[in-house]
Short mmCIF file of C-alpha atoms in Angstrom, two decimals:
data_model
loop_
_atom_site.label_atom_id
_atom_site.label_comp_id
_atom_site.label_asym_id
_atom_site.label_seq_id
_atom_site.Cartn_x
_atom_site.Cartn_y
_atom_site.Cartn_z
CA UNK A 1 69.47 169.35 111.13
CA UNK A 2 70.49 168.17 114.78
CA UNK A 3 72.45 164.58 114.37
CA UNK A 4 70.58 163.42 117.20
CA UNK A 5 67.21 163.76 114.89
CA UNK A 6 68.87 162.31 112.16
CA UNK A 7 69.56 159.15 114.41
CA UNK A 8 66.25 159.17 116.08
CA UNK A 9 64.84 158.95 112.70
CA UNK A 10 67.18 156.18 111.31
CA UNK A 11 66.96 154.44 114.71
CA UNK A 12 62.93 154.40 113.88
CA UNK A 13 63.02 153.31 109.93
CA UNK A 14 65.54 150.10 110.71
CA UNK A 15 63.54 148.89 114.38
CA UNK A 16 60.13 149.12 111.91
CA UNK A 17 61.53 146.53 109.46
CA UNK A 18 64.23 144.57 111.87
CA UNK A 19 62.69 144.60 115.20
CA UNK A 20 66.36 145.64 116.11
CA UNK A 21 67.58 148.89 117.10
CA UNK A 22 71.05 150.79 115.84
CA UNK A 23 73.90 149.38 118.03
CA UNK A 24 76.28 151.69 119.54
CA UNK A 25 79.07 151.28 116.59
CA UNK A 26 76.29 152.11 114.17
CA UNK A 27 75.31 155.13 115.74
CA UNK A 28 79.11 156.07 115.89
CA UNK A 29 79.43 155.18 112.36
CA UNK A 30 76.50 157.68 111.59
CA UNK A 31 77.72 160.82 113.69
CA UNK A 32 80.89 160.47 112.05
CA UNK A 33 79.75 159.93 108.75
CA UNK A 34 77.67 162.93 109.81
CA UNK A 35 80.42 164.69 110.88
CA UNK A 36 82.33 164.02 107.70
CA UNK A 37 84.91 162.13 109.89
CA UNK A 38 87.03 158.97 108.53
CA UNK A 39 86.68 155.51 109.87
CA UNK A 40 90.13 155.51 111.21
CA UNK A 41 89.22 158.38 113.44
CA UNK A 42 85.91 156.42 114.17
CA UNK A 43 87.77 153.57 114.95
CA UNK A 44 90.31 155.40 116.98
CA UNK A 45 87.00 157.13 119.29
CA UNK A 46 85.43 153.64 119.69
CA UNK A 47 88.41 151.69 120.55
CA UNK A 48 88.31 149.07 118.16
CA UNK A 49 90.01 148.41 114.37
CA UNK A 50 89.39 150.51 110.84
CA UNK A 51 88.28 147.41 109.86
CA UNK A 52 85.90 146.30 111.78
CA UNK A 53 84.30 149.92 111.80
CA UNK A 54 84.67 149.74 107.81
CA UNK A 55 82.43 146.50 108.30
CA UNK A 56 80.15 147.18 110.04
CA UNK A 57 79.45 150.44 107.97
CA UNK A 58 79.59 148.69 104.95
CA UNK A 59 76.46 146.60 106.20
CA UNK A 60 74.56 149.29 107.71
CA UNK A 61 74.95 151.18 104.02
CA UNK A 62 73.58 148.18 102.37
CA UNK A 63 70.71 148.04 105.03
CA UNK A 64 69.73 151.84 104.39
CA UNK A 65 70.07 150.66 100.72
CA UNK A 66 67.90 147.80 100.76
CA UNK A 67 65.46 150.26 102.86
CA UNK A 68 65.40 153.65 100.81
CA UNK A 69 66.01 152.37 97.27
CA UNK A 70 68.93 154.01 96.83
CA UNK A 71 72.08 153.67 96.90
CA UNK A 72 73.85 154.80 100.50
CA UNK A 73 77.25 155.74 101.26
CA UNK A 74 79.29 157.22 103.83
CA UNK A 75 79.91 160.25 101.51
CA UNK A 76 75.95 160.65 100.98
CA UNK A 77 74.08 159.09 103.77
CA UNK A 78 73.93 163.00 105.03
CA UNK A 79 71.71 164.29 102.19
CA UNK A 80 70.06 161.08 102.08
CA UNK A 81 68.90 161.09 105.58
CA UNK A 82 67.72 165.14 105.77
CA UNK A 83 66.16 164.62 102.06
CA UNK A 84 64.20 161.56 103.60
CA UNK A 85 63.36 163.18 106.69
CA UNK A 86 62.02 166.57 105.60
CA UNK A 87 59.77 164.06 102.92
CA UNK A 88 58.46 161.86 105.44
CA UNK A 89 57.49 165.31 107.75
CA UNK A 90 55.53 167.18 104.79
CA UNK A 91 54.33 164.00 102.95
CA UNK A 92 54.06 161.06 104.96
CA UNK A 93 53.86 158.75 102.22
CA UNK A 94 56.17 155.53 101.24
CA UNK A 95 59.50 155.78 101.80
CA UNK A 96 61.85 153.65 99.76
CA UNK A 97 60.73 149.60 98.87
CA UNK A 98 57.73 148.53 100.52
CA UNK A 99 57.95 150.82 103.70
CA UNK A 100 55.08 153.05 104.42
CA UNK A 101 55.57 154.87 107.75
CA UNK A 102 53.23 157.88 108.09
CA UNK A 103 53.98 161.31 109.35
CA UNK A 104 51.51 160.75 112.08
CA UNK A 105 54.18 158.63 113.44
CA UNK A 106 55.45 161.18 115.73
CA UNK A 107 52.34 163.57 115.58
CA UNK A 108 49.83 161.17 116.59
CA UNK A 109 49.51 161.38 120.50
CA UNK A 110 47.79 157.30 120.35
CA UNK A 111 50.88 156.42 118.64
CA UNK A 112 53.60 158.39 120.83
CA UNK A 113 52.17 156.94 123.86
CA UNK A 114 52.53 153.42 122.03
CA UNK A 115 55.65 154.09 120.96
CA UNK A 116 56.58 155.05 124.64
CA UNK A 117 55.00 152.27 126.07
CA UNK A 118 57.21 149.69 123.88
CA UNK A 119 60.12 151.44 124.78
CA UNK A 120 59.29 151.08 128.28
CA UNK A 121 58.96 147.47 128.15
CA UNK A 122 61.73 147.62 126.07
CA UNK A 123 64.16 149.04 129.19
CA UNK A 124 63.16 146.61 131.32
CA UNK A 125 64.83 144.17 132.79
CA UNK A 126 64.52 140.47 130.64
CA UNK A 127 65.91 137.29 132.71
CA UNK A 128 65.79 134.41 131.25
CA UNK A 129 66.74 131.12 133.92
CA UNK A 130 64.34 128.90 132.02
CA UNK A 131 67.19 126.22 131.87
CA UNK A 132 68.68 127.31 135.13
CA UNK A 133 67.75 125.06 138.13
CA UNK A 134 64.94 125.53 140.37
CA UNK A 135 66.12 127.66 143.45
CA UNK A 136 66.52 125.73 146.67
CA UNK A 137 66.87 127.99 149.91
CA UNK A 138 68.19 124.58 151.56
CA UNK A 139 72.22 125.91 150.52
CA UNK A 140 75.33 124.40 152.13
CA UNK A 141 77.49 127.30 153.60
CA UNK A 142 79.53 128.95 150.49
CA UNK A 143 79.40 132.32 151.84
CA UNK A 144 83.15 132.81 151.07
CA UNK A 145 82.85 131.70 147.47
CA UNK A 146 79.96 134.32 147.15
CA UNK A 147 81.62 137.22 148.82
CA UNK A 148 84.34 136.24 145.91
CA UNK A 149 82.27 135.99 143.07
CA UNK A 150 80.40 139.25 143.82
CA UNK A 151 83.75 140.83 144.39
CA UNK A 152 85.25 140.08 141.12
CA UNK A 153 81.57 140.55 138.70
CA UNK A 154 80.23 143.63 140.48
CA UNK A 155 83.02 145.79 141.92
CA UNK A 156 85.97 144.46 139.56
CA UNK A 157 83.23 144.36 136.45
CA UNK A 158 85.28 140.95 135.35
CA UNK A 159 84.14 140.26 132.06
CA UNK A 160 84.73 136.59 132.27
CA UNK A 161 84.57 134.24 135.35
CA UNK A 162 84.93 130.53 135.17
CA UNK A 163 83.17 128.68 138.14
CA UNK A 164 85.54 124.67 137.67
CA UNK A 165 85.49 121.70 139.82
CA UNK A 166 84.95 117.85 139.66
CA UNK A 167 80.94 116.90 138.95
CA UNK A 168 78.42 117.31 142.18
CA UNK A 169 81.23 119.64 143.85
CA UNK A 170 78.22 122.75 144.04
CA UNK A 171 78.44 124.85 140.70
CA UNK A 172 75.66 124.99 138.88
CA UNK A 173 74.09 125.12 142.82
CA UNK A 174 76.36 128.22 143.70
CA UNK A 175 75.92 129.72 140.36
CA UNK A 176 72.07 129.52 141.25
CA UNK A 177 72.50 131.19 144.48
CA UNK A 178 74.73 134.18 142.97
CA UNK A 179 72.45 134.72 140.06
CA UNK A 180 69.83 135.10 143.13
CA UNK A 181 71.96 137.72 144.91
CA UNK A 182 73.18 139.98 142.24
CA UNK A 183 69.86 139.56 139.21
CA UNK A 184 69.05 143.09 140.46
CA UNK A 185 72.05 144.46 138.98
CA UNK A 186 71.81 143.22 135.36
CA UNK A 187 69.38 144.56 132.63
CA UNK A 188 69.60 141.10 130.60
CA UNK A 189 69.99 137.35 132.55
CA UNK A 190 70.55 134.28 130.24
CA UNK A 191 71.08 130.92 131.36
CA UNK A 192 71.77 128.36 128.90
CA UNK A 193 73.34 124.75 128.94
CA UNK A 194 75.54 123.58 126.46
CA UNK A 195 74.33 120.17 126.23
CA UNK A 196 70.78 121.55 124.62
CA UNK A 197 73.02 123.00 121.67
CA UNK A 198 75.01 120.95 119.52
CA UNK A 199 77.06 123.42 117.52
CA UNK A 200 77.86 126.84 118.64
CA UNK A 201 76.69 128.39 115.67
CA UNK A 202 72.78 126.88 117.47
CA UNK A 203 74.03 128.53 120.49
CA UNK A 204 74.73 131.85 118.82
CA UNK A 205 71.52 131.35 116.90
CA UNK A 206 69.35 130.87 120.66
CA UNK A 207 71.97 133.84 121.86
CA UNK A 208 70.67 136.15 118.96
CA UNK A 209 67.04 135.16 119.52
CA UNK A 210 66.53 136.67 122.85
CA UNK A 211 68.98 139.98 122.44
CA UNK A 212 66.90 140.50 119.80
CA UNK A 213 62.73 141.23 119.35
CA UNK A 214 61.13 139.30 116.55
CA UNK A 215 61.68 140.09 113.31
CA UNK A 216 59.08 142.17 111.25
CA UNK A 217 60.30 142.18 108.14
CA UNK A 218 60.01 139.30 105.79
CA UNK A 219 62.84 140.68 103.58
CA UNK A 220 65.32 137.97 103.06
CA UNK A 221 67.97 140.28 102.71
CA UNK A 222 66.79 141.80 105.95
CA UNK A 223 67.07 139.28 108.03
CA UNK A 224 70.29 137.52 106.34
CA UNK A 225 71.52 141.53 107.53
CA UNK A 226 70.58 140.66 111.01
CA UNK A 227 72.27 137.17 111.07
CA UNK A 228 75.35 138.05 109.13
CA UNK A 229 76.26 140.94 110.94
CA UNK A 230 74.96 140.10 114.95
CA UNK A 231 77.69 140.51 117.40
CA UNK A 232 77.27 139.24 120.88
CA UNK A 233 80.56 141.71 122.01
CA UNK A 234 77.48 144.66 120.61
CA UNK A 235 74.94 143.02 122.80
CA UNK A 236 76.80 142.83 125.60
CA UNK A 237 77.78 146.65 125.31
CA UNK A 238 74.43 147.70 124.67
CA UNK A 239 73.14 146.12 127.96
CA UNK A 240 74.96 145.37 131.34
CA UNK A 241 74.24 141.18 130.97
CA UNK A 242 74.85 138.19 133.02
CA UNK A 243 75.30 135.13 130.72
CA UNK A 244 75.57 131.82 132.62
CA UNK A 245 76.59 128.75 130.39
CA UNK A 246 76.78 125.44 132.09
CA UNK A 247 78.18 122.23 130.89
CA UNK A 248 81.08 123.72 129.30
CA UNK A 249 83.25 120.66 129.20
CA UNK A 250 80.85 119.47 126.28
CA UNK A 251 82.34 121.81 123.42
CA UNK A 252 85.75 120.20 124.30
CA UNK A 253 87.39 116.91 122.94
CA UNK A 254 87.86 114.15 125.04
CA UNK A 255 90.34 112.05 125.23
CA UNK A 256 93.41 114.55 124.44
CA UNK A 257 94.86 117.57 126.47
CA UNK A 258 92.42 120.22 127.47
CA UNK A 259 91.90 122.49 125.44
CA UNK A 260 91.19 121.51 122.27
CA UNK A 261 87.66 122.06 120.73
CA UNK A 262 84.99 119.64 119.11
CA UNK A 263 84.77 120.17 115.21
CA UNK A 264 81.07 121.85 115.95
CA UNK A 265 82.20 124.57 118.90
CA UNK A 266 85.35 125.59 116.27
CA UNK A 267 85.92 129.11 116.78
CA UNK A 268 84.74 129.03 120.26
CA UNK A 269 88.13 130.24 122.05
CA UNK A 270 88.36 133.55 119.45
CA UNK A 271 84.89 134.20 120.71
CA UNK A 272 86.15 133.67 124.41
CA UNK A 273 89.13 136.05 123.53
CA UNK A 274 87.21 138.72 121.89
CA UNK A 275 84.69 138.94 125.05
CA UNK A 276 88.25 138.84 127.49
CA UNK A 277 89.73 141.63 125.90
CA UNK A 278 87.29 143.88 124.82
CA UNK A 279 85.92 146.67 126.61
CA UNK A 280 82.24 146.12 128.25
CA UNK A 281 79.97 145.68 131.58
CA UNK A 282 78.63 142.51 131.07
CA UNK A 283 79.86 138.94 132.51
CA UNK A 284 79.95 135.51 131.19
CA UNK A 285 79.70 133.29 133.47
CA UNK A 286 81.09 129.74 132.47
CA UNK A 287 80.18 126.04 134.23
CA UNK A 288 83.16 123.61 133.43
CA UNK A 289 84.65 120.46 134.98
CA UNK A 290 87.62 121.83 133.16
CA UNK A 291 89.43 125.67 132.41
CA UNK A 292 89.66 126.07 129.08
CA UNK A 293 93.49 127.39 127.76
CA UNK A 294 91.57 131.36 126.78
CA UNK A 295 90.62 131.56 130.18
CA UNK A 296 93.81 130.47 131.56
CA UNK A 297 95.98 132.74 129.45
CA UNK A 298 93.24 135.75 129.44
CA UNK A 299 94.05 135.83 133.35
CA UNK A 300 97.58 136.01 132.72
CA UNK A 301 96.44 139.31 130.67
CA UNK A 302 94.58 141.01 132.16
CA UNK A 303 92.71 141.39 135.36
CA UNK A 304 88.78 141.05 134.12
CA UNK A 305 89.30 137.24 133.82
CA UNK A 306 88.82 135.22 136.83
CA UNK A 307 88.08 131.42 137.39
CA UNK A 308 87.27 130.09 140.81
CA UNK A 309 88.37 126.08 141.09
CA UNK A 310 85.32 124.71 143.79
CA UNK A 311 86.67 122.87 146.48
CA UNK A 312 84.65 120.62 148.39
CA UNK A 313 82.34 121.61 151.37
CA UNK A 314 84.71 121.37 154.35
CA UNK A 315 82.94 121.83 158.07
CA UNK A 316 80.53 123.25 156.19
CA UNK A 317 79.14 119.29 154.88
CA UNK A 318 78.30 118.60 158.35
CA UNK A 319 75.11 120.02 157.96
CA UNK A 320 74.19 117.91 154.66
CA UNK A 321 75.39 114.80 157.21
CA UNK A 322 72.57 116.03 159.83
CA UNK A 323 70.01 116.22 157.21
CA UNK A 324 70.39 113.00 156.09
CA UNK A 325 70.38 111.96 159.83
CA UNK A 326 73.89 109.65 159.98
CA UNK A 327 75.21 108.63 163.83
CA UNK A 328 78.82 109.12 165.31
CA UNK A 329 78.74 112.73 165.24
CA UNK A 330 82.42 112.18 165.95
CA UNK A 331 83.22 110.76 162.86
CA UNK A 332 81.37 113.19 160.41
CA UNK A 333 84.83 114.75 159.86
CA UNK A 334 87.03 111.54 158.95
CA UNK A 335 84.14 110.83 156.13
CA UNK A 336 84.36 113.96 154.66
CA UNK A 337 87.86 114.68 154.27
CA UNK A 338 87.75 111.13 152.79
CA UNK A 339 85.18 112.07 150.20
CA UNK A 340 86.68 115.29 149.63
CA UNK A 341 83.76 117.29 150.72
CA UNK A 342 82.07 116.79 147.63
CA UNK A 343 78.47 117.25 148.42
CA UNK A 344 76.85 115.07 145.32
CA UNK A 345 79.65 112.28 146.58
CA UNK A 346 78.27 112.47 150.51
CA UNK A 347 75.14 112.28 149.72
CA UNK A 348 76.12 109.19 147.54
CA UNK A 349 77.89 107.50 150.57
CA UNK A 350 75.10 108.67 153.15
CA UNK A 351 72.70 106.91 151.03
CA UNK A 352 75.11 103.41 151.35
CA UNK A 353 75.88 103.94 155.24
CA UNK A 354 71.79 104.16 155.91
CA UNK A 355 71.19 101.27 153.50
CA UNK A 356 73.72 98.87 154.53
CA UNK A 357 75.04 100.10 158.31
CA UNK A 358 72.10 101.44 160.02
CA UNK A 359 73.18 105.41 159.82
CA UNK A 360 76.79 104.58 161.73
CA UNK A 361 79.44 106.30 160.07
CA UNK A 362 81.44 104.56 162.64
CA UNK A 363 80.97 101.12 161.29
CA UNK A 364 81.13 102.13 157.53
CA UNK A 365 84.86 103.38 158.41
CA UNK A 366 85.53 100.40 160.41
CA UNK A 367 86.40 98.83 156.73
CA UNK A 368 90.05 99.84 155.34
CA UNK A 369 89.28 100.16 151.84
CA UNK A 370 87.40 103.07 150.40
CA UNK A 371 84.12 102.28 149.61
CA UNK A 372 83.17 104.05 145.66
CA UNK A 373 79.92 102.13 145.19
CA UNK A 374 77.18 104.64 142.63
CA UNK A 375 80.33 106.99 142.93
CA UNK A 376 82.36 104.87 140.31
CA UNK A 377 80.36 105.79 137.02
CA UNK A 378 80.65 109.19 137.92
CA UNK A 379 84.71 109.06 138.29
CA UNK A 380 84.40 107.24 135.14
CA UNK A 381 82.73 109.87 133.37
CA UNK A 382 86.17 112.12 134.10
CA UNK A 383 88.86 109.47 133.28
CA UNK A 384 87.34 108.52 129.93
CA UNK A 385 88.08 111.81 128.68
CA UNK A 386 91.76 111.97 129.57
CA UNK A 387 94.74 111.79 127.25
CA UNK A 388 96.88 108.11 127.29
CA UNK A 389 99.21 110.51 129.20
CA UNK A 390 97.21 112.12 131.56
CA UNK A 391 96.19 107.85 132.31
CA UNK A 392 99.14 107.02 132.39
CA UNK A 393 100.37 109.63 134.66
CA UNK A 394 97.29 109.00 137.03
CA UNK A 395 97.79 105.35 137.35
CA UNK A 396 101.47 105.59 138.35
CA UNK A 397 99.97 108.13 141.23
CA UNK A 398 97.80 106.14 142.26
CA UNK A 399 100.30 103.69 143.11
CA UNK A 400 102.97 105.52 145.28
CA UNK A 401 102.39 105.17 149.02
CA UNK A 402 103.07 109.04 149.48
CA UNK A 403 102.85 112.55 147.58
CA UNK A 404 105.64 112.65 144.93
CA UNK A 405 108.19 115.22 143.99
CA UNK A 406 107.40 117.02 140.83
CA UNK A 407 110.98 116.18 139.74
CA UNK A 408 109.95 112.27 139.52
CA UNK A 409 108.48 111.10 136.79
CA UNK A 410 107.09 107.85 135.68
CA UNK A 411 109.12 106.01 133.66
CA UNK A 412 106.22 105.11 131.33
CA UNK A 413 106.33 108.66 129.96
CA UNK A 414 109.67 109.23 128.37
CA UNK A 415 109.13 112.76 127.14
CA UNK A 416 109.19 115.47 129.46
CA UNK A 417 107.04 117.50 127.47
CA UNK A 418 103.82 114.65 127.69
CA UNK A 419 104.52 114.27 131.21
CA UNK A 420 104.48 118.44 132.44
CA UNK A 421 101.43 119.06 129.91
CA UNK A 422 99.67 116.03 131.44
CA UNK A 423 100.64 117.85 134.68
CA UNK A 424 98.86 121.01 133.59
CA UNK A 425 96.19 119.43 131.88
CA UNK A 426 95.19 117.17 135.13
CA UNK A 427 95.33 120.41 137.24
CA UNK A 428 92.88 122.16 134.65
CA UNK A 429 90.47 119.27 135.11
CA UNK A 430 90.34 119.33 138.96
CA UNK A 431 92.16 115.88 139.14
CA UNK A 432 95.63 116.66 140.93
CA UNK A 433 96.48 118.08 143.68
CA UNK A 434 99.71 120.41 143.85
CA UNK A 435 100.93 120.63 147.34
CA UNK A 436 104.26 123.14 147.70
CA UNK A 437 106.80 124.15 150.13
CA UNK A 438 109.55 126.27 150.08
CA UNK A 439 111.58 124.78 147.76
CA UNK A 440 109.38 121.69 146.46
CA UNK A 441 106.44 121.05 144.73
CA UNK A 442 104.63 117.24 145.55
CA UNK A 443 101.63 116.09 143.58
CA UNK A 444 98.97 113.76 144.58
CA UNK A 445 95.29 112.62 144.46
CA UNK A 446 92.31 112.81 146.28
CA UNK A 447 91.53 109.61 148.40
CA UNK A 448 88.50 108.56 145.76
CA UNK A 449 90.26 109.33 142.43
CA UNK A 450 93.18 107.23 143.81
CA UNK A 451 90.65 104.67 144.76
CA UNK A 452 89.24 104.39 141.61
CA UNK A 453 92.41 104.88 139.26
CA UNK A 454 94.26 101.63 141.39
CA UNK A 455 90.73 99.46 140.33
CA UNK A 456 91.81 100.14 136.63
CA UNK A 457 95.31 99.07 137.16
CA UNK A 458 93.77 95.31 138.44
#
């Protein structure tokens, strides 16, 4: 008998009772077993460890167990298989505990055009951006940013790209605008927040409920199988899939370096590591005010891990100043190197200039100190979740009259080690800036943080 039948047939008897098809390490576990081959030398073919293969086989034996009333190995599941087969062909009664497929299965025409139809459906294309924001053709110029983003998920097949940058700086907008320009080139789309799932075993949970049909069987064992044993590194293989997850920053803990996980999202950096490193054509596609460490030492690595820090708007933010109708053309410029470009932040301050100075930009500058206004809870929202030494180091920033040399260091932070992990901690959160030059490196902040971090030294 042809292993391909053999497969076809399994394939059938476990997507009756699971509503899930064999994944491509079970169907390598079954030619080998087929082929009489070990699981080291399956392993070694599917480029990944004995003992994951050994796994994995050990819960698709059980499955075929639980299914055919008998007990399955890789030593038997051969015999097994033909015996089954050439029984369900001549007889086509019940097979095993409480399945009853009939032999009209394939023979039926009504039932092979069913069967083709659902695996029709099956192939096509399922996108998902019910939690994804409405798309808006009114987009401020990012067509760099794009032509980078496409770059790195379509032609470089990155496996992981991190989209970071303060709050209202564009992400979740420009993530909305890629998943626009490339959603022809994925067979699965998911977009998911993280704020909506408390734990990441309830994200894994959502994850597994749309890879995966509705379940048919009722069998507890069956679908413990299916929850046990679900791998999203499989589901990503099995498809080419876009995964977007926004909000990031919520499955870390505030208040210390970045880095380090809530109790509930434990485990999350293996499962960022194990997507990194491991072979596939998918992409996840994170949303974070801050990189996680994985991402930053996956990209020291290897070169399918990419993260793109969002800078602010540039010339570009003239055009959100026009819609909103301010005056002093002339002066567009000053205001928005002032506000960094940040689009949520202009449209913050074009609100105040129209409100309280008639649309002149001109007059709103006239004033020396920079106005933060609705802008302050939202840098507040960023400084509560800093370590005492990432505060500490801000504060004494905020106070110099000029960029300072990397080699200076407050005196309030007597270990060197607190004050060049603040250093890298502040960078992953989008809060310093790093100028260099040939031989020196300067720090400093952007005109609003500074603003608001020498309010909390009053």
């Amino acid at each position: 008998m042809e292993i391909q039948e053999a497969l076809k047939w399994t394939d059938d008897l476990i997507f009756a009772q699971t509503g899930k098809h064999l994944d491509s390490l079970q169907r390598a576990i079954l030619e080998g077993a087929w082929e009489c081959k070990g699981y080291k030398d399956i392993a070694s073919e599917y480029h990944c460890s004995q003992d994951h293969v050994r796994k994995s086989a050990s819960e698709l034996w059980q499955l075929l167990s639980d299914m055919l009333g008998e007990d399955v190995k890789k030593k038997n599941v051969r015999s097994l298989v033909e015996n089954r087969i050439f029984y369900y062909f001549n007889t086509g009664v019940q097979i095993g505990n409480n399945i009853n497929v009939c032999s009209d299965l394939y023979n039926n025409p009504k039932t092979t055009k069913e069967r083709s139809h659902s695996s029709n459906k099956e192939s096509q294309p399922r996108h998902d951006l019910s939690e994804a924001p409405e798309y808006d053709n009114r987009f401020y110029d990012r067509t760099d940013e794009l032509t980078t983003l496409k770059q790195w998920i379509l032609t470089e097949n990155s496996r992981i790209v991190t989209i970071t940058g303060l709050s209202g700086m564009g992400k979740t907008t420009l993530a909305r605008q890629l998943v626009e320009q490339i959603r022809d080139n994925f067979d699965c789309i998911l977009w998911r927040t993280h704020r909506k799932f408390p734990t990441l075993n309830a994200l894994k949970a959502n994850l597994i409920e749309f890879f995966s049909p509705t379940h048919k069987s009722e069998n507890p064992s069956i679908i413990n199988y299916l929850q046990s044993r679900h791998s999203i590194l499989d589901d990503l293989r099995s498809h080419r899939c876009l995964i977007i997850l926004d909000d990031f920053q919520d499955t870390l803990t505030p208040r210390q370096f970045v880095g380090n996980y809530l109790p509930e999202y434990e485990n999350y950096g293996k499962l960022l590591t194990e997507i990194g490193r491991s072979p596939h054509n998918s992409c996840l596609l994170l949303l974070s005010w801050e990189q996680p460490i994985e991402i930053a030492n996956l990209e020291t690595e290897n070169r399918y891990c990419k993260t793109l820090q969002l800078q602010g708007l540039g010339e570009s933010a003239t055009q959100l100043l026009g819609d909103r109708k301010l005056k002093d053309q002339h002066k567009w410029p000053e205001l928005i190197q002032l506000y960094s470009g940040n689009p949520l932040w202009l449209n913050i301050i074009a609100s105040t200039i129209k409100d309280l100075f008639n649309d002149s930009v001109e007059q709103f500058l006239s004033y020396k100190s920079i106005f933060l206004g609705d802008l302050e809870p939202l840098i507040k929202q960023h400084y509560q979740r800093l370590s005492e030494s990432e505060q500490l180091l801000m504060l004494w920033l905020a106070n110099q009259d000029k960029t300072v040399d990397i080699l200076s260091k407050p005196t309030e932070l007597s270990s060197d080690n607190d004050f060049f992990r603040a250093i890298q901690s502040l960078k992953k959160r989008g809060l310093i800036q790093q100028a260099r030059n040939n031989k020196e490196s300067y720090l400093s902040l952007q005109p609003v943080i500074k603003e608001y971090m020498k309010s909390q030294s009053q």
